């Protein structure tokens, strides 16, 4: 029986995590949940799973929630402090870190320091502070289990192999809704069009990142830290059918690939139940009724976000945190329709160029740079209006 | 340093095995070789690898060979006895069993009984006597390492997983040169056409079996014994591009596939160096410049050999040995142009229908049935002329 804390329980990954926990009640006990503002869904989850503690975005929401539930049976916390408290509860074995964006960093680190294994869906924490997280995990002897479908694919295909046998990791990308759109037309795409992902159903920020390929860029950085390979060993291939979720090529030329239907419950359940697999009773991947599987090199000209992500890794230290923060702010502005889709990489690049690289040794280094890049990006966007 | 005996060293698998052994002289020492009649190539291999012992088909060939080499440095043996002697040499660690057809059975068993690990390319031995071989391997604590590209793919993708986690094994098949040929035209195909395999370069018997899909049927039986699953858990999918060499679907819906270029040195080196991988410096699989990967169900009507193989497994006991022997004789007759391509399954089916199933408990049971089926098949073919 694994005892879980689920951070971001009302988001897409959180809901799917609880679906798995609910199907396998002999395997998992949900001890703590955290949500942002979706109190209604959180309340339903509390009724269903009866956690010991929950945390919400702020005090007002915590009070609103307390009025709706029986607060004697459950501790209602809020804010970053609330997240830290629930990740460090002594009875928790595994923390599912599924917050979106930079907000995931502090609770992820606090879970690791409390010697909890982490099922990590929050790629931003590895992008911002991968070196620190990996080092803390090593020091505390805990596992970081990938939840992203691509990284889960790699994790599954790496099973038991030594790092020296890896020739390269091949991250696949659907290419998003604008795969074949000329650059000129990209300038005019709307948030609604960008949110329409062809093969996966995801949250809003991730969907925009998928459309710009920044998501794949962040995944390259994430893979570098999760699997301890160099950035040069990580390739991206566009695979519009999203059937092969990623691959590893070994030194003997053998490629091991993981495939499946586009259902996040497969990678989530693998992270939750690792090292064993659970019987999910999902429909089998139907290879007979689909287009031929194709693979293409990514177009770094039309999708500069991917190029910027590789460049940030080559520079290293605080640069990926700058990329990540500038992107997060720019994506929000695009969703609010204050900037164009093609402005996202232009703004991120400007902020990166303006950044004085610093050594990344403490969490504060990452957080300070994150703060700087956000303010810088907001200012840039203000100036453009 | 692994010390090898290579049975069938002048065949396609044998030559590729020696290519690997020659590239990794710090990993492998070739102690013994066996060939059938290709004395010229065997002599070159002897000069290159300086084995301690070799074995050829018969005494006349052994004498011919002795006249051409310096016999003081090397023991020249012949026949089944010769094969048994070289597989049981005390200094051998791994026997590469790459004889074609039923001839591989006795040396394979003798290697296992002498507690040698076996890299098995001779699928017929598992088809004839899988139950006995698996039981002997278990009793003697030795590994049977698959060399076939499909079974190597499964072996690689199964790494470390428990049998209970397998939902199904998916063997891929190129479909051979007659994939889209109407049945009526199949009656008229020549041996030359059947020998022209679209994606793999193989020996003559295997090429014909690939064209009829009997090869895939034998592989289903082989997989059943190698991986200990039931026949119902083994599916065949036609995959004309031969890029995915086989797959395993797990109970969580995840499919792990092995891909690569069509070069037998990849699966051979994996069997030789298992559990580690060797750096082969082969060209990477180029996924960018190929047709889309497609998968189709096999047509059991046009390719009755596959259906017969499944049926033989359902009946079990001595029936797969009958299938194998009848097929071997029928394929030879087709190569000699005494029967048509479509006669192969018709003849195999007639022999199977005529067979009184017996329990398979000793090697003699398998050999007797093999003998009976060969004679029966020859007689049938005689009667048709």
PDB file of N, CA and C in Angstrom, chain B residues 58-151:
ATOM      1  N   UNK B  58      30.480 -35.174 -42.904  1.00  0.00           N
ATOM      2  CA  UNK B  58      30.778 -36.614 -42.925  1.00  0.00           C
ATOM      3  C   UNK B  58      32.294 -36.857 -42.994  1.00  0.00           C
ATOM      4  N   UNK B  59      32.658 -38.132 -42.950  1.00  0.00           N
ATOM      5  CA  UNK B  59      34.066 -38.509 -42.848  1.00  0.00           C
ATOM      6  C   UNK B  59      34.865 -38.096 -44.088  1.00  0.00           C
ATOM      7  N   UNK B  60      34.234 -38.227 -45.263  1.00  0.00           N
ATOM      8  CA  UNK B  60      34.926 -37.857 -46.508  1.00  0.00           C
ATOM      9  C   UNK B  60      35.317 -36.380 -46.478  1.00  0.00           C
ATOM     10  N   UNK B  61      34.391 -35.548 -46.046  1.00  0.00           N
ATOM     11  CA  UNK B  61      34.675 -34.119 -45.968  1.00  0.00           C
ATOM     12  C   UNK B  61      35.722 -33.833 -44.896  1.00  0.00           C
ATOM     13  N   UNK B  62      35.655 -34.582 -43.806  1.00  0.00           N
ATOM     14  CA  UNK B  62      36.650 -34.404 -42.742  1.00  0.00           C
ATOM     15  C   UNK B  62      38.045 -34.714 -43.285  1.00  0.00           C
ATOM     16  N   UNK B  63      38.151 -35.781 -44.047  1.00  0.00           N
ATOM     17  CA  UNK B  63      39.450 -36.145 -44.619  1.00  0.00           C
ATOM     18  C   UNK B  63      39.926 -35.114 -45.630  1.00  0.00           C
ATOM     19  N   UNK B  64      38.994 -34.635 -46.449  1.00  0.00           N
ATOM     20  CA  UNK B  64      39.342 -33.596 -47.421  1.00  0.00           C
ATOM     21  C   UNK B  64      39.864 -32.354 -46.704  1.00  0.00           C
ATOM     22  N   UNK B  65      39.192 -32.002 -45.603  1.00  0.00           N
ATOM     23  CA  UNK B  65      39.609 -30.817 -44.850  1.00  0.00           C
ATOM     24  C   UNK B  65      40.992 -31.016 -44.234  1.00  0.00           C
ATOM     25  N   UNK B  66      41.202 -32.218 -43.671  1.00  0.00           N
ATOM     26  CA  UNK B  66      42.487 -32.505 -43.010  1.00  0.00           C
ATOM     27  C   UNK B  66      43.662 -32.331 -43.967  1.00  0.00           C
ATOM     28  N   UNK B  67      43.416 -32.660 -45.244  1.00  0.00           N
ATOM     29  CA  UNK B  67      44.511 -32.543 -46.210  1.00  0.00           C
ATOM     30  C   UNK B  67      44.879 -31.080 -46.479  1.00  0.00           C
ATOM     31  N   UNK B  68      43.922 -30.187 -46.202  1.00  0.00           N
ATOM     32  CA  UNK B  68      44.138 -28.770 -46.545  1.00  0.00           C
ATOM     33  C   UNK B  68      44.644 -27.932 -45.377  1.00  0.00           C
ATOM     34  N   UNK B  69      44.533 -28.468 -44.174  1.00  0.00           N
ATOM     35  CA  UNK B  69      44.987 -27.682 -43.020  1.00  0.00           C
ATOM     36  C   UNK B  69      46.056 -28.455 -42.276  1.00  0.00           C
ATOM     37  N   UNK B  70      46.621 -27.827 -41.293  1.00  0.00           N
ATOM     38  CA  UNK B  70      47.621 -28.492 -40.488  1.00  0.00           C
ATOM     39  C   UNK B  70      46.887 -29.196 -39.337  1.00  0.00           C
ATOM     40  N   UNK B  71      46.675 -30.538 -39.473  1.00  0.00           N
ATOM     41  CA  UNK B  71      45.762 -31.221 -38.555  1.00  0.00           C
ATOM     42  C   UNK B  71      46.315 -31.423 -37.147  1.00  0.00           C
ATOM     43  N   UNK B  72      47.571 -31.101 -36.963  1.00  0.00           N
ATOM     44  CA  UNK B  72      48.106 -31.314 -35.618  1.00  0.00           C
ATOM     45  C   UNK B  72      47.548 -30.306 -34.626  1.00  0.00           C
ATOM     46  N   UNK B  73      47.289 -29.123 -35.147  1.00  0.00           N
ATOM     47  CA  UNK B  73      46.827 -28.049 -34.260  1.00  0.00           C
ATOM     48  C   UNK B  73      45.326 -28.090 -34.014  1.00  0.00           C
ATOM     49  N   UNK B  74      44.602 -28.954 -34.730  1.00  0.00           N
ATOM     50  CA  UNK B  74      43.146 -28.864 -34.666  1.00  0.00           C
ATOM     51  C   UNK B  74      42.518 -30.242 -34.799  1.00  0.00           C
ATOM     52  N   UNK B  75      41.487 -30.473 -34.031  1.00  0.00           N
ATOM     53  CA  UNK B  75      40.773 -31.735 -34.092  1.00  0.00           C
ATOM     54  C   UNK B  75      39.666 -31.622 -35.138  1.00  0.00           C
ATOM     55  N   UNK B  76      39.661 -32.541 -36.121  1.00  0.00           N
ATOM     56  CA  UNK B  76      38.639 -32.500 -37.167  1.00  0.00           C
ATOM     57  C   UNK B  76      37.670 -33.656 -36.953  1.00  0.00           C
ATOM     58  N   UNK B  77      36.423 -33.314 -36.674  1.00  0.00           N
ATOM     59  CA  UNK B  77      35.398 -34.311 -36.366  1.00  0.00           C
ATOM     60  C   UNK B  77      34.333 -34.288 -37.448  1.00  0.00           C
ATOM     61  N   UNK B  78      33.363 -35.192 -37.339  1.00  0.00           N
ATOM     62  CA  UNK B  78      32.299 -35.189 -38.360  1.00  0.00           C
ATOM     63  C   UNK B  78      31.024 -35.816 -37.807  1.00  0.00           C
ATOM     64  N   UNK B  79      29.929 -35.493 -38.517  1.00  0.00           N
ATOM     65  CA  UNK B  79      28.635 -36.110 -38.202  1.00  0.00           C
ATOM     66  C   UNK B  79      28.032 -35.618 -36.896  1.00  0.00           C
ATOM     67  N   UNK B  80      26.953 -36.299 -36.524  1.00  0.00           N
ATOM     68  CA  UNK B  80      26.258 -35.930 -35.282  1.00  0.00           C
ATOM     69  C   UNK B  80      27.201 -36.088 -34.092  1.00  0.00           C
ATOM     70  N   UNK B  81      28.005 -37.145 -34.116  1.00  0.00           N
ATOM     71  CA  UNK B  81      28.971 -37.365 -33.033  1.00  0.00           C
ATOM     72  C   UNK B  81      29.945 -36.196 -32.901  1.00  0.00           C
ATOM     73  N   UNK B  82      30.387 -35.714 -34.051  1.00  0.00           N
ATOM     74  CA  UNK B  82      31.292 -34.568 -34.056  1.00  0.00           C
ATOM     75  C   UNK B  82      30.640 -33.350 -33.428  1.00  0.00           C
ATOM     76  N   UNK B  83      29.373 -33.117 -33.793  1.00  0.00           N
ATOM     77  CA  UNK B  83      28.637 -31.973 -33.230  1.00  0.00           C
ATOM     78  C   UNK B  83      28.510 -32.111 -31.713  1.00  0.00           C
ATOM     79  N   UNK B  84      28.195 -33.304 -31.277  1.00  0.00           N
ATOM     80  CA  UNK B  84      28.052 -33.530 -29.823  1.00  0.00           C
ATOM     81  C   UNK B  84      29.384 -33.286 -29.131  1.00  0.00           C
ATOM     82  N   UNK B  85      30.462 -33.774 -29.754  1.00  0.00           N
ATOM     83  CA  UNK B  85      31.780 -33.572 -29.125  1.00  0.00           C
ATOM     84  C   UNK B  85      32.149 -32.103 -28.994  1.00  0.00           C
ATOM     85  N   UNK B  86      31.892 -31.331 -30.050  1.00  0.00           N
ATOM     86  CA  UNK B  86      32.320 -29.932 -29.932  1.00  0.00           C
ATOM     87  C   UNK B  86      31.410 -29.113 -29.018  1.00  0.00           C
ATOM     88  N   UNK B  87      30.124 -29.490 -28.916  1.00  0.00           N
ATOM     89  CA  UNK B  87      29.250 -28.715 -28.012  1.00  0.00           C
ATOM     90  C   UNK B  87      29.552 -29.003 -26.549  1.00  0.00           C
ATOM     91  N   UNK B  88      30.195 -30.144 -26.290  1.00  0.00           N
ATOM     92  CA  UNK B  88      30.391 -30.523 -24.896  1.00  0.00           C
ATOM     93  C   UNK B  88      31.841 -30.323 -24.427  1.00  0.00           C
ATOM     94  N   UNK B  89      32.674 -29.716 -25.263  1.00  0.00           N
ATOM     95  CA  UNK B  89      34.052 -29.428 -24.836  1.00  0.00           C
ATOM     96  C   UNK B  89      34.028 -28.634 -23.532  1.00  0.00           C
ATOM     97  N   UNK B  90      34.828 -29.027 -22.560  1.00  0.00           N
ATOM     98  CA  UNK B  90      34.710 -28.380 -21.235  1.00  0.00           C
ATOM     99  C   UNK B  90      34.973 -26.884 -21.254  1.00  0.00           C
ATOM    100  N   UNK B  91      35.835 -26.405 -22.189  1.00  0.00           N
ATOM    101  CA  UNK B  91      36.156 -24.972 -22.136  1.00  0.00           C
ATOM    102  C   UNK B  91      35.116 -24.070 -22.768  1.00  0.00           C
ATOM    103  N   UNK B  92      34.041 -24.644 -23.308  1.00  0.00           N
ATOM    104  CA  UNK B  92      33.051 -23.791 -23.990  1.00  0.00           C
ATOM    105  C   UNK B  92      32.012 -23.238 -23.009  1.00  0.00           C
ATOM    106  N   UNK B  93      31.734 -21.920 -23.141  1.00  0.00           N
ATOM    107  CA  UNK B  93      30.724 -21.276 -22.314  1.00  0.00           C
ATOM    108  C   UNK B  93      29.381 -21.181 -23.020  1.00  0.00           C
ATOM    109  N   UNK B  94      29.437 -20.893 -24.320  1.00  0.00           N
ATOM    110  CA  UNK B  94      28.209 -20.583 -25.063  1.00  0.00           C
ATOM    111  C   UNK B  94      28.245 -21.295 -26.411  1.00  0.00           C
ATOM    112  N   UNK B  95      27.173 -22.023 -26.702  1.00  0.00           N
ATOM    113  CA  UNK B  95      27.064 -22.698 -27.997  1.00  0.00           C
ATOM    114  C   UNK B  95      26.088 -21.904 -28.865  1.00  0.00           C
ATOM    115  N   UNK B  96      26.571 -21.455 -30.026  1.00  0.00           N
ATOM    116  CA  UNK B  96      25.685 -20.790 -30.977  1.00  0.00           C
ATOM    117  C   UNK B  96      25.128 -21.879 -31.896  1.00  0.00           C
ATOM    118  N   UNK B  97      23.831 -22.129 -31.746  1.00  0.00           N
ATOM    119  CA  UNK B  97      23.197 -23.226 -32.467  1.00  0.00           C
ATOM    120  C   UNK B  97      22.514 -22.667 -33.702  1.00  0.00           C
ATOM    121  N   UNK B  98      23.238 -22.704 -34.823  1.00  0.00           N
ATOM    122  CA  UNK B  98      22.748 -22.064 -36.045  1.00  0.00           C
ATOM    123  C   UNK B  98      22.685 -23.047 -37.205  1.00  0.00           C
ATOM    124  N   UNK B  99      22.450 -24.309 -36.888  1.00  0.00           N
ATOM    125  CA  UNK B  99      22.199 -25.275 -37.951  1.00  0.00           C
ATOM    126  C   UNK B  99      20.792 -25.027 -38.484  1.00  0.00           C
ATOM    127  N   UNK B 100      20.560 -25.448 -39.721  1.00  0.00           N
ATOM    128  CA  UNK B 100      19.227 -25.272 -40.294  1.00  0.00           C
ATOM    129  C   UNK B 100      18.463 -26.582 -40.179  1.00  0.00           C
ATOM    130  N   UNK B 101      17.210 -26.480 -39.727  1.00  0.00           N
ATOM    131  CA  UNK B 101      16.328 -27.632 -39.730  1.00  0.00           C
ATOM    132  C   UNK B 101      16.494 -28.536 -38.523  1.00  0.00           C
ATOM    133  N   UNK B 102      15.924 -29.726 -38.637  1.00  0.00           N
ATOM    134  CA  UNK B 102      15.863 -30.668 -37.525  1.00  0.00           C
ATOM    135  C   UNK B 102      17.237 -31.123 -37.047  1.00  0.00           C
ATOM    136  N   UNK B 103      18.239 -30.985 -37.903  1.00  0.00           N
ATOM    137  CA  UNK B 103      19.608 -31.384 -37.540  1.00  0.00           C
ATOM    138  C   UNK B 103      20.105 -30.638 -36.308  1.00  0.00           C
ATOM    139  N   UNK B 104      19.480 -29.516 -35.972  1.00  0.00           N
ATOM    140  CA  UNK B 104      19.938 -28.734 -34.830  1.00  0.00           C
ATOM    141  C   UNK B 104      19.510 -29.272 -33.490  1.00  0.00           C
ATOM    142  N   UNK B 105      18.554 -30.205 -33.489  1.00  0.00           N
ATOM    143  CA  UNK B 105      17.965 -30.628 -32.224  1.00  0.00           C
ATOM    144  C   UNK B 105      18.952 -31.341 -31.299  1.00  0.00           C
ATOM    145  N   UNK B 106      19.603 -32.375 -31.808  1.00  0.00           N
ATOM    146  CA  UNK B 106      20.479 -33.181 -30.940  1.00  0.00           C
ATOM    147  C   UNK B 106      21.649 -32.360 -30.379  1.00  0.00           C
ATOM    148  N   UNK B 107      22.374 -31.608 -31.230  1.00  0.00           N
ATOM    149  CA  UNK B 107      23.451 -30.797 -30.632  1.00  0.00           C
ATOM    150  C   UNK B 107      22.955 -29.737 -29.643  1.00  0.00           C
ATOM    151  N   UNK B 108      21.768 -29.189 -29.865  1.00  0.00           N
ATOM    152  CA  UNK B 108      21.227 -28.196 -28.930  1.00  0.00           C
ATOM    153  C   UNK B 108      20.996 -28.828 -27.559  1.00  0.00           C
ATOM    154  N   UNK B 109      20.356 -29.991 -27.583  1.00  0.00           N
ATOM    155  CA  UNK B 109      20.104 -30.696 -26.324  1.00  0.00           C
ATOM    156  C   UNK B 109      21.416 -31.115 -25.666  1.00  0.00           C
ATOM    157  N   UNK B 110      22.368 -31.569 -26.470  1.00  0.00           N
ATOM    158  CA  UNK B 110      23.624 -32.024 -25.862  1.00  0.00           C
ATOM    159  C   UNK B 110      24.370 -30.860 -25.228  1.00  0.00           C
ATOM    160  N   UNK B 111      24.278 -29.674 -25.841  1.00  0.00           N
ATOM    161  CA  UNK B 111      24.902 -28.489 -25.247  1.00  0.00           C
ATOM    162  C   UNK B 111      24.252 -28.160 -23.902  1.00  0.00           C
ATOM    163  N   UNK B 112      22.936 -28.195 -23.873  1.00  0.00           N
ATOM    164  CA  UNK B 112      22.217 -27.857 -22.633  1.00  0.00           C
ATOM    165  C   UNK B 112      22.567 -28.857 -21.531  1.00  0.00           C
ATOM    166  N   UNK B 113      22.601 -30.141 -21.901  1.00  0.00           N
ATOM    167  CA  UNK B 113      22.927 -31.165 -20.899  1.00  0.00           C
ATOM    168  C   UNK B 113      24.347 -30.995 -20.372  1.00  0.00           C
ATOM    169  N   UNK B 114      25.230 -30.446 -21.225  1.00  0.00           N
ATOM    170  CA  UNK B 114      26.609 -30.183 -20.775  1.00  0.00           C
ATOM    171  C   UNK B 114      26.698 -28.834 -20.061  1.00  0.00           C
ATOM    172  N   UNK B 115      25.539 -28.258 -19.730  1.00  0.00           N
ATOM    173  CA  UNK B 115      25.442 -26.996 -18.969  1.00  0.00           C
ATOM    174  C   UNK B 115      26.065 -25.804 -19.692  1.00  0.00           C
ATOM    175  N   UNK B 116      25.916 -25.806 -21.025  1.00  0.00           N
ATOM    176  CA  UNK B 116      26.344 -24.640 -21.797  1.00  0.00           C
ATOM    177  C   UNK B 116      25.124 -23.763 -22.071  1.00  0.00           C
ATOM    178  N   UNK B 117      25.295 -22.453 -21.978  1.00  0.00           N
ATOM    179  CA  UNK B 117      24.246 -21.563 -22.467  1.00  0.00           C
ATOM    180  C   UNK B 117      24.175 -21.718 -23.980  1.00  0.00           C
ATOM    181  N   UNK B 118      22.979 -21.505 -24.523  1.00  0.00           N
ATOM    182  CA  UNK B 118      22.795 -21.691 -25.958  1.00  0.00           C
ATOM    183  C   UNK B 118      22.218 -20.418 -26.575  1.00  0.00           C
ATOM    184  N   UNK B 119      22.905 -19.876 -27.575  1.00  0.00           N
ATOM    185  CA  UNK B 119      22.337 -18.818 -28.411  1.00  0.00           C
ATOM    186  C   UNK B 119      21.661 -19.539 -29.571  1.00  0.00           C
ATOM    187  N   UNK B 120      20.337 -19.504 -29.580  1.00  0.00           N
ATOM    188  CA  UNK B 120      19.585 -20.414 -30.433  1.00  0.00           C
ATOM    189  C   UNK B 120      19.038 -19.722 -31.672  1.00  0.00           C
ATOM    190  N   UNK B 121      19.585 -20.110 -32.828  1.00  0.00           N
ATOM    191  CA  UNK B 121      19.041 -19.625 -34.099  1.00  0.00           C
ATOM    192  C   UNK B 121      18.247 -20.735 -34.759  1.00  0.00           C
ATOM    193  N   UNK B 122      18.459 -21.949 -34.292  1.00  0.00           N
ATOM    194  CA  UNK B 122      17.789 -23.104 -34.880  1.00  0.00           C
ATOM    195  C   UNK B 122      16.400 -23.251 -34.279  1.00  0.00           C
ATOM    196  N   UNK B 123      15.398 -22.599 -34.922  1.00  0.00           N
ATOM    197  CA  UNK B 123      14.060 -22.620 -34.326  1.00  0.00           C
ATOM    198  C   UNK B 123      13.431 -24.003 -34.365  1.00  0.00           C
ATOM    199  N   UNK B 124      13.867 -24.816 -35.338  1.00  0.00           N
ATOM    200  CA  UNK B 124      13.247 -26.127 -35.478  1.00  0.00           C
ATOM    201  C   UNK B 124      13.390 -26.978 -34.213  1.00  0.00           C
ATOM    202  N   UNK B 125      14.493 -26.803 -33.501  1.00  0.00           N
ATOM    203  CA  UNK B 125      14.648 -27.641 -32.308  1.00  0.00           C
ATOM    204  C   UNK B 125      13.580 -27.302 -31.266  1.00  0.00           C
ATOM    205  N   UNK B 126      13.238 -26.016 -31.125  1.00  0.00           N
ATOM    206  CA  UNK B 126      12.164 -25.664 -30.192  1.00  0.00           C
ATOM    207  C   UNK B 126      10.800 -26.104 -30.716  1.00  0.00           C
ATOM    208  N   UNK B 127      10.638 -26.064 -32.037  1.00  0.00           N
ATOM    209  CA  UNK B 127       9.358 -26.484 -32.604  1.00  0.00           C
ATOM    210  C   UNK B 127       9.160 -27.980 -32.388  1.00  0.00           C
ATOM    211  N   UNK B 128      10.222 -28.743 -32.596  1.00  0.00           N
ATOM    212  CA  UNK B 128      10.124 -30.199 -32.469  1.00  0.00           C
ATOM    213  C   UNK B 128       9.982 -30.644 -31.014  1.00  0.00           C
ATOM    214  N   UNK B 129      10.726 -30.003 -30.143  1.00  0.00           N
ATOM    215  CA  UNK B 129      10.843 -30.548 -28.786  1.00  0.00           C
ATOM    216  C   UNK B 129      10.974 -29.430 -27.753  1.00  0.00           C
ATOM    217  N   UNK B 130      10.183 -28.365 -27.938  1.00  0.00           N
ATOM    218  CA  UNK B 130      10.275 -27.204 -27.045  1.00  0.00           C
ATOM    219  C   UNK B 130      10.135 -27.568 -25.581  1.00  0.00           C
ATOM    220  N   UNK B 131       9.157 -28.428 -25.297  1.00  0.00           N
ATOM    221  CA  UNK B 131       8.892 -28.811 -23.909  1.00  0.00           C
ATOM    222  C   UNK B 131      10.124 -29.444 -23.272  1.00  0.00           C
ATOM    223  N   UNK B 132      10.761 -30.321 -24.038  1.00  0.00           N
ATOM    224  CA  UNK B 132      11.935 -31.038 -23.514  1.00  0.00           C
ATOM    225  C   UNK B 132      13.121 -30.081 -23.344  1.00  0.00           C
ATOM    226  N   UNK B 133      13.334 -29.231 -24.329  1.00  0.00           N
ATOM    227  CA  UNK B 133      14.474 -28.300 -24.278  1.00  0.00           C
ATOM    228  C   UNK B 133      14.339 -27.334 -23.109  1.00  0.00           C
ATOM    229  N   UNK B 134      13.153 -26.758 -22.962  1.00  0.00           N
ATOM    230  CA  UNK B 134      12.919 -25.797 -21.881  1.00  0.00           C
ATOM    231  C   UNK B 134      13.115 -26.468 -20.520  1.00  0.00           C
ATOM    232  N   UNK B 135      12.614 -27.681 -20.414  1.00  0.00           N
ATOM    233  CA  UNK B 135      12.738 -28.424 -19.160  1.00  0.00           C
ATOM    234  C   UNK B 135      14.216 -28.756 -18.862  1.00  0.00           C
ATOM    235  N   UNK B 136      14.950 -29.167 -19.892  1.00  0.00           N
ATOM    236  CA  UNK B 136      16.383 -29.461 -19.701  1.00  0.00           C
ATOM    237  C   UNK B 136      17.155 -28.193 -19.313  1.00  0.00           C
ATOM    238  N   UNK B 137      16.815 -27.086 -19.958  1.00  0.00           N
ATOM    239  CA  UNK B 137      17.513 -25.831 -19.661  1.00  0.00           C
ATOM    240  C   UNK B 137      17.254 -25.434 -18.207  1.00  0.00           C
ATOM    241  N   UNK B 138      16.009 -25.587 -17.766  1.00  0.00           N
ATOM    242  CA  UNK B 138      15.659 -25.261 -16.386  1.00  0.00           C
ATOM    243  C   UNK B 138      16.434 -26.164 -15.420  1.00  0.00           C
ATOM    244  N   UNK B 139      16.425 -27.465 -15.728  1.00  0.00           N
ATOM    245  CA  UNK B 139      17.096 -28.435 -14.862  1.00  0.00           C
ATOM    246  C   UNK B 139      18.592 -28.162 -14.763  1.00  0.00           C
ATOM    247  N   UNK B 140      19.195 -27.766 -15.880  1.00  0.00           N
ATOM    248  CA  UNK B 140      20.644 -27.546 -15.903  1.00  0.00           C
ATOM    249  C   UNK B 140      21.046 -26.103 -15.605  1.00  0.00           C
ATOM    250  N   UNK B 141      20.029 -25.270 -15.379  1.00  0.00           N
ATOM    251  CA  UNK B 141      20.313 -23.878 -15.012  1.00  0.00           C
ATOM    252  C   UNK B 141      21.039 -23.091 -16.084  1.00  0.00           C
ATOM    253  N   UNK B 142      20.723 -23.363 -17.345  1.00  0.00           N
ATOM    254  CA  UNK B 142      21.372 -22.602 -18.415  1.00  0.00           C
ATOM    255  C   UNK B 142      20.342 -21.740 -19.148  1.00  0.00           C
ATOM    256  N   UNK B 143      20.841 -20.688 -19.788  1.00  0.00           N
ATOM    257  CA  UNK B 143      19.967 -19.775 -20.514  1.00  0.00           C
ATOM    258  C   UNK B 143      19.858 -20.192 -21.972  1.00  0.00           C
ATOM    259  N   UNK B 144      18.668 -19.994 -22.549  1.00  0.00           N
ATOM    260  CA  UNK B 144      18.502 -20.116 -23.996  1.00  0.00           C
ATOM    261  C   UNK B 144      18.263 -18.714 -24.520  1.00  0.00           C
ATOM    262  N   UNK B 145      19.221 -18.220 -25.284  1.00  0.00           N
ATOM    263  CA  UNK B 145      19.187 -16.830 -25.740  1.00  0.00           C
ATOM    264  C   UNK B 145      18.766 -16.788 -27.194  1.00  0.00           C
ATOM    265  N   UNK B 146      17.681 -16.086 -27.502  1.00  0.00           N
ATOM    266  CA  UNK B 146      17.197 -16.096 -28.888  1.00  0.00           C
ATOM    267  C   UNK B 146      18.093 -15.295 -29.823  1.00  0.00           C
ATOM    268  N   UNK B 147      18.227 -15.790 -31.036  1.00  0.00           N
ATOM    269  CA  UNK B 147      19.041 -15.121 -32.058  1.00  0.00           C
ATOM    270  C   UNK B 147      18.160 -14.551 -33.168  1.00  0.00           C
ATOM    271  N   UNK B 148      17.050 -15.222 -33.441  1.00  0.00           N
ATOM    272  CA  UNK B 148      16.073 -14.689 -34.398  1.00  0.00           C
ATOM    273  C   UNK B 148      15.798 -13.235 -34.101  1.00  0.00           C
ATOM    274  N   UNK B 149      15.681 -12.406 -35.129  1.00  0.00           N
ATOM    275  CA  UNK B 149      15.494 -10.974 -34.851  1.00  0.00           C
ATOM    276  C   UNK B 149      14.200 -10.721 -34.084  1.00  0.00           C
ATOM    277  N   UNK B 150      13.149 -11.470 -34.389  1.00  0.00           N
ATOM    278  CA  UNK B 150      11.875 -11.254 -33.700  1.00  0.00           C
ATOM    279  C   UNK B 150      11.971 -11.641 -32.229  1.00  0.00           C
ATOM    280  N   UNK B 151      12.582 -12.783 -31.964  1.00  0.00           N
ATOM    281  CA  UNK B 151      12.644 -13.251 -30.578  1.00  0.00           C
ATOM    282  C   UNK B 151      13.651 -12.455 -29.775  1.00  0.00           C
TER     283      UNK B 151
END
